[in-house]
Coordinates of C-alpha atoms (C1' of nucleotides) in Angstrom, one line a residue:
Chain A
M1 CA 0.8 -0.3 -0.6
D2 CA 2.3 2.6 -1.2
S3 CA 1.4 5.5 -3.2
I4 CA 0.7 4.4 -6.2
D5 CA -2.1 1.6 -4.7
Q6 CA -2.9 5.1 -2.7
T7 CA -3.7 7.3 -6.3
I8 CA -5.3 3.8 -7.9
I9 CA -7.4 3.7 -4.7
E10 CA -8.5 7.7 -5.6
K11 CA -9.0 7.2 -8.8
L12 CA -11.3 3.6 -9.0
S13 CA -12.8 5.2 -6.4
R14 CA -14.5 8.4 -8.2
D15 CA -14.9 6.1 -11.0
S16 CA -14.2 2.3 -11.3
R17 CA -14.3 2.8 -15.1
T18 CA -10.7 4.8 -15.1
H19 CA -8.7 3.2 -18.3
C20 CA -5.4 1.8 -16.3
T21 CA -3.6 3.5 -18.9
E22 CA -5.2 7.2 -17.6
I23 CA -4.1 6.0 -14.2
A24 CA -0.9 4.9 -15.9
S25 CA -0.7 8.0 -17.5
E26 CA -0.2 10.0 -15.0
L27 CA 1.4 8.7 -12.3
G28 CA 4.5 7.6 -14.8
V29 CA 4.4 4.4 -15.0
A30 CA 3.9 1.2 -17.5
T31 CA 0.4 0.6 -18.0
S32 CA 1.0 -3.0 -16.9
T33 CA 2.7 -1.5 -13.7
V34 CA -1.2 -0.6 -12.9
H35 CA -3.3 -3.7 -14.0
K36 CA -1.1 -5.8 -12.2
R37 CA -2.2 -3.7 -9.0
V38 CA -4.8 -3.9 -9.4
N39 CA -5.3 -7.0 -10.1
Q40 CA -3.3 -7.1 -6.7
L41 CA -5.2 -5.3 -4.2
Y42 CA -8.5 -6.8 -5.7
N43 CA -6.9 -10.3 -5.2
D44 CA -5.4 -9.5 -1.1
G45 CA -8.9 -8.0 -0.7
V46 CA -8.2 -4.7 -0.3
I47 CA -10.5 -3.6 -3.6
E48 CA -14.0 -6.4 -2.6
Q49 CA -15.9 -5.4 -5.4
F50 CA -15.9 -3.1 -8.5
T51 CA -19.2 -2.2 -8.2
I52 CA -22.3 0.5 -9.1
I53 CA -24.5 3.3 -6.8
L54 CA -28.1 3.9 -8.3
D55 CA -30.3 6.0 -7.5
P56 CA -32.4 4.5 -5.9
K57 CA -35.6 6.3 -6.6
K58 CA -35.0 6.2 -9.9
T59 CA -34.8 2.0 -10.1
G60 CA -37.9 2.1 -7.8
M61 CA -36.4 1.6 -4.1
P62 CA -36.4 4.7 -2.7
L63 CA -36.9 3.4 1.2
T64 CA -34.2 3.3 3.1
T65 CA -34.1 2.1 7.3
F66 CA -31.7 1.4 9.7
I67 CA -32.9 -0.7 11.9
G68 CA -31.2 -1.1 15.8
I69 CA -31.6 -5.5 16.9
N70 CA -31.2 -6.6 20.2
V71 CA -31.0 -10.4 20.3
D72 CA -30.2 -12.9 22.9
E73 CA -26.3 -14.0 22.7
N74 CA -26.5 -17.3 22.1
Y75 CA -28.2 -16.4 18.8
K76 CA -26.6 -13.3 17.7
A77 CA -24.1 -15.0 15.2
E78 CA -27.2 -17.3 13.6
I79 CA -29.0 -14.0 13.6
I80 CA -26.3 -12.0 11.3
A81 CA -26.7 -15.1 9.6
K82 CA -29.8 -14.6 8.4
L83 CA -29.6 -11.4 8.1
K84 CA -26.9 -11.2 5.4
S85 CA -28.8 -13.5 3.8
L86 CA -31.6 -10.9 2.7
K87 CA -31.3 -8.7 -1.4
N88 CA -32.5 -6.0 0.9
V89 CA -30.4 -6.3 2.9
L90 CA -27.5 -3.9 2.3
E91 CA -25.6 -3.4 5.1
V92 CA -24.7 -5.4 8.8
Y93 CA -22.9 -4.6 11.3
E94 CA -22.3 -6.2 15.0
I95 CA -22.6 -2.8 17.7
L96 CA -21.3 -2.2 21.2
Q97 CA -24.7 0.6 22.9
P98 CA -27.6 0.4 22.7
Y99 CA -28.2 -2.0 20.0
D100 CA -26.5 -5.6 19.3
I101 CA -26.8 -5.7 15.6
F102 CA -27.4 -2.3 12.9
I103 CA -28.2 -3.5 9.4
K104 CA -29.6 -1.1 6.9
V105 CA -31.8 -1.4 4.6
R106 CA -33.4 -0.8 0.8
T107 CA -36.8 -1.3 0.2
S108 CA -39.5 -0.7 -2.3
D109 CA -41.9 0.5 -0.1
M110 CA -43.2 0.0 3.9
S111 CA -45.5 -2.7 3.0
E112 CA -41.9 -4.3 1.5
L113 CA -39.6 -3.1 4.2
K114 CA -42.5 -5.6 6.7
D115 CA -42.6 -8.1 4.5
S116 CA -39.0 -8.9 4.0
V117 CA -37.3 -7.8 6.9
L118 CA -39.3 -6.9 9.5
R119 CA -42.0 -10.0 9.3
V120 CA -38.4 -11.8 9.3
L121 CA -37.3 -10.9 12.3
D122 CA -40.4 -10.6 14.4
N123 CA -40.0 -14.6 13.1
T124 CA -37.0 -15.5 14.2
D125 CA -36.0 -17.2 17.7
G126 CA -33.3 -14.5 19.8
V127 CA -34.5 -11.0 18.5
I128 CA -35.7 -9.4 21.8
S129 CA -36.6 -6.5 19.7
S130 CA -35.9 -4.2 16.9
S131 CA -36.3 -0.1 16.3
S132 CA -36.7 0.7 13.5
I133 CA -35.1 4.8 12.1
I134 CA -36.9 5.4 8.5
T135 CA -35.2 8.1 6.3
T136 CA -36.8 10.3 4.4
I137 CA -34.5 11.7 2.1
R138 CA -31.4 11.4 0.7
H139 CA -28.2 13.8 0.8
K140 CA -25.1 11.5 0.1
E141 CA -24.2 8.0 -0.4
R142 CA -20.4 6.4 -1.1
T143 CA -18.4 3.8 -0.4
C144 CA -15.6 5.2 1.3
V145 CA -13.8 8.4 1.8
L146 CA -11.6 9.9 -0.7
G147 CA -9.0 12.4 -0.6
D148 CA -9.7 16.6 -1.0
Q149 CA -13.4 17.0 -2.0
Chain B
M1 CA -36.5 0.5 -17.7
D2 CA -37.5 -2.6 -19.9
S3 CA -35.8 -5.4 -18.9
I4 CA -32.7 -4.9 -21.1
D5 CA -31.7 -2.0 -18.9
Q6 CA -32.4 -4.5 -15.4
T7 CA -29.5 -7.2 -17.0
I8 CA -27.6 -4.2 -17.2
I9 CA -27.7 -3.3 -13.6
E10 CA -28.3 -6.1 -12.2
K11 CA -24.5 -7.6 -14.3
L12 CA -22.9 -3.9 -13.5
S13 CA -24.1 -4.0 -9.7
R14 CA -21.8 -7.0 -9.2
D15 CA -19.2 -6.2 -11.3
S16 CA -18.6 -2.9 -13.1
R17 CA -15.9 -3.9 -14.8
T18 CA -18.2 -6.7 -16.5
H19 CA -18.0 -5.8 -20.9
C20 CA -20.6 -4.8 -22.5
T21 CA -19.9 -7.8 -24.8
E22 CA -20.4 -9.9 -22.2
I23 CA -23.9 -8.7 -21.0
A24 CA -24.8 -8.1 -25.3
S25 CA -23.8 -12.0 -25.7
E26 CA -25.7 -13.0 -22.7
L27 CA -29.0 -10.5 -24.0
G28 CA -28.4 -11.1 -27.5
V29 CA -27.9 -7.5 -28.5
A30 CA -25.7 -6.1 -30.0
T31 CA -22.8 -4.6 -27.7
S32 CA -23.4 -1.0 -29.1
T33 CA -26.9 -1.2 -27.8
V34 CA -24.9 -2.2 -24.0
H35 CA -22.3 0.9 -24.6
K36 CA -25.8 3.1 -25.2
R37 CA -27.4 1.9 -23.2
V38 CA -24.8 2.2 -20.1
N39 CA -24.1 6.0 -20.9
Q40 CA -28.3 6.9 -21.3
L41 CA -28.6 5.5 -17.5
Y42 CA -25.1 7.4 -16.9
N43 CA -26.6 10.2 -18.2
D44 CA -30.5 9.8 -16.8
G45 CA -28.7 8.9 -12.9
V46 CA -30.2 6.3 -12.5
I47 CA -26.1 5.0 -12.7
E48 CA -24.9 7.6 -10.0
Q49 CA -21.6 6.1 -10.1
F50 CA -19.1 3.8 -10.6
T51 CA -16.9 2.9 -7.2
I52 CA -15.7 0.0 -6.0
I53 CA -16.0 -1.3 -2.2
L54 CA -12.8 -1.0 -0.1
D55 CA -12.5 -3.3 2.2
P56 CA -12.0 -0.8 5.7
K57 CA -9.2 -2.9 7.7
K58 CA -7.1 -2.3 4.7
T59 CA -7.0 0.2 3.7
G60 CA -7.3 2.4 6.7
M61 CA -10.2 3.0 7.5
P62 CA -11.7 1.1 10.2
L63 CA -14.5 2.9 12.5
T64 CA -17.9 2.6 10.8
T65 CA -20.3 5.2 13.1
F66 CA -23.7 6.0 12.7
I67 CA -24.4 9.3 14.0
G68 CA -27.6 10.5 14.9
I69 CA -28.2 14.5 15.2
N70 CA -31.2 17.3 16.3
V71 CA -31.0 20.1 14.5
D72 CA -32.6 23.3 15.1
E73 CA -34.9 22.8 12.0
N74 CA -34.5 27.0 11.0
Y75 CA -30.2 25.9 10.1
K76 CA -31.3 21.7 8.9
A77 CA -30.2 22.4 5.8
E78 CA -26.6 24.5 6.9
I79 CA -26.3 21.7 8.6
I80 CA -27.1 18.7 5.5
A81 CA -24.7 21.0 3.4
K82 CA -22.2 21.1 5.5
L83 CA -22.4 17.4 6.9
K84 CA -22.2 16.4 2.9
S85 CA -19.1 18.4 2.5
L86 CA -17.1 16.2 5.3
K87 CA -14.7 13.7 3.2
N88 CA -15.4 11.1 6.0
V89 CA -19.5 11.5 6.1
L90 CA -20.5 8.5 3.8
E91 CA -24.0 9.6 4.4
V92 CA -25.9 11.8 4.9
Y93 CA -29.7 11.7 5.7
E94 CA -33.1 13.7 6.6
I95 CA -35.4 10.9 8.8
L96 CA -38.7 10.9 10.9
Q97 CA -37.9 9.7 14.1
P98 CA -36.3 9.7 17.0
Y99 CA -33.9 12.4 15.7
D100 CA -33.8 14.7 11.9
I101 CA -30.3 13.4 10.3
F102 CA -28.9 10.7 10.3
I103 CA -25.4 10.4 9.3
K104 CA -22.7 7.1 8.0
V105 CA -19.1 8.4 9.3
R106 CA -16.1 6.6 8.5
T107 CA -12.8 7.3 10.3
S108 CA -9.2 5.7 10.9
D109 CA -9.7 6.0 15.0
M110 CA -11.9 7.3 17.3
S111 CA -9.2 10.4 17.5
E112 CA -10.9 10.8 13.8
L113 CA -14.0 10.6 13.7
K114 CA -14.4 13.4 17.4
D115 CA -11.3 16.2 15.2
S116 CA -13.6 15.8 11.6
V117 CA -16.9 15.7 12.9
L118 CA -18.2 15.5 15.8
R119 CA -15.8 18.5 17.7
V120 CA -17.3 20.1 13.5
L121 CA -21.6 19.1 15.0
D122 CA -20.3 20.6 18.6
N123 CA -19.0 23.8 16.8
T124 CA -22.2 24.3 14.6
D125 CA -24.9 27.3 14.8
G126 CA -28.7 24.8 15.3
V127 CA -27.3 21.2 16.6
I128 CA -29.3 20.8 19.7
S129 CA -27.6 16.8 20.5
S130 CA -26.3 13.8 19.1
S131 CA -25.9 10.3 20.1
S132 CA -23.4 7.8 18.1
I133 CA -23.0 4.0 17.2
I134 CA -20.4 3.6 17.3
T135 CA -20.2 0.2 15.6
T136 CA -17.6 -2.8 16.3
I137 CA -18.3 -5.7 13.4
R138 CA -18.5 -5.4 9.5
H139 CA -20.5 -8.4 8.5
K140 CA -22.1 -7.3 5.0
E141 CA -21.7 -3.7 3.1
R142 CA -23.2 -3.0 -0.3
T143 CA -24.7 -0.4 -2.2
C144 CA -28.0 -1.9 -4.3
V145 CA -30.4 -4.9 -3.8
L146 CA -30.0 -7.5 -6.2
G147 CA -31.6 -10.3 -7.5
D148 CA -31.3 -13.9 -6.2
Q149 CA -29.3 -14.1 -3.3
Chain C
dT1 C1' -33.3 2.5 -30.9
dT2 C1' -31.0 -1.1 -32.9
dT3 C1' -27.8 -3.1 -35.8
dG4 C1' -23.3 -4.4 -37.5
dA5 C1' -18.5 -3.1 -39.5
dA6 C1' -14.7 -0.4 -38.7
dA7 C1' -10.6 2.2 -36.6
dT8 C1' -8.5 3.1 -32.6
dC9 C1' -8.0 1.8 -28.2
dC10 C1' -7.2 -1.6 -24.8
dG11 C1' -6.2 -5.6 -21.6
dA12 C1' -3.7 -9.1 -20.2
dG13 C1' 0.6 -12.4 -20.5
dG14 C1' 5.2 -13.4 -21.3
dG15 C1' 10.4 -12.1 -20.6
dA16 C1' 14.1 -8.9 -20.0
dA17 C1' 16.6 -5.7 -16.3
Chain D
dT1 C1' 8.8 -6.4 -8.3
dT2 C1' 9.1 -2.8 -13.4
dC3 C1' 9.2 -2.3 -18.1
dC4 C1' 8.4 -3.3 -23.2
dC5 C1' 6.4 -5.1 -26.2
dT6 C1' 2.8 -8.2 -29.0
dC7 C1' -1.6 -10.4 -29.8
dG8 C1' -6.1 -10.5 -28.9
dG9 C1' -10.4 -8.4 -27.9
dA10 C1' -12.9 -4.4 -25.8
dT11 C1' -14.4 0.3 -27.2
dT12 C1' -16.4 4.0 -29.8
dT13 C1' -18.3 5.8 -33.7
dC14 C1' -21.3 6.1 -37.7
dA15 C1' -24.3 5.1 -41.6
dA16 C1' -28.2 2.2 -41.9
dA17 C1' -32.1 -0.1 -41.9

DNA sequence: TTTGAAATCCGAGGGAA
DNA sequence: TTCCCTCGGATTTCAAA
């Protein structure tokens, strides 16, 4: 993870379609060097995924909900596994307080939120309680911290 | 947004480096058709960004924190604008309850969290209170809902 | 709008320094 | 590791349907 890797990550974060040739010419190194670095970063798991960010409204998934979940410690692992497998659950974290698990969910509407996640929580052993934070407006959504602006 | 667009989005979500030729051959349409569709989706803002997902630990940004913020309604717009401009603030939402604004922050450690965000909140007019949810383990992080698993 | 072909450009790999 | 070189393949454009 030297400055070359840093620059590659920076460029790909902003636009993952950026050509190796472009990055290489800015860095003053060979295209094949950048190419191999990118592959290395991917194989090392530094870059987990090349993906896109969609406009949730324009793709029919406008409802973003964060949910804090209190669970029985003995069931935590399997609850997390189940949550991870749900397609509407985009993110799953363990936290310290005031819940045990915290997730981010994206659905088309409130009824899909209920059907795909809330009902599942209700019917899962070890779930003690859950508390939903329903978002109304999405002002910013990025995947990683970028240098400068 | 017909089935061709759906397939393109699906493919690019999983791997944004997928070649137009590959998508085209699976769909049974011309490469140039896929190419134009992708550009259209981007120009229409359906695809907001081509990006990468990084492993926060391996890139030195292991601390993910969610923060709920209560604000004076008169200051809300400018507070949101300020939060959006902070590089460590990855996501900004307005919500209904129990706060007004909800953000996701990624930092290298607790001290950067304080310096880059918490201190800013303290020194910003209109911020009434904030409550941080500190994550310990990241189990899943995706940008969009995908069909099937 | 989609297509198909043409021309340019890029990616992927091997060998040398 | 990085660089240079080359081939196979992808991107991009454009005229035509």
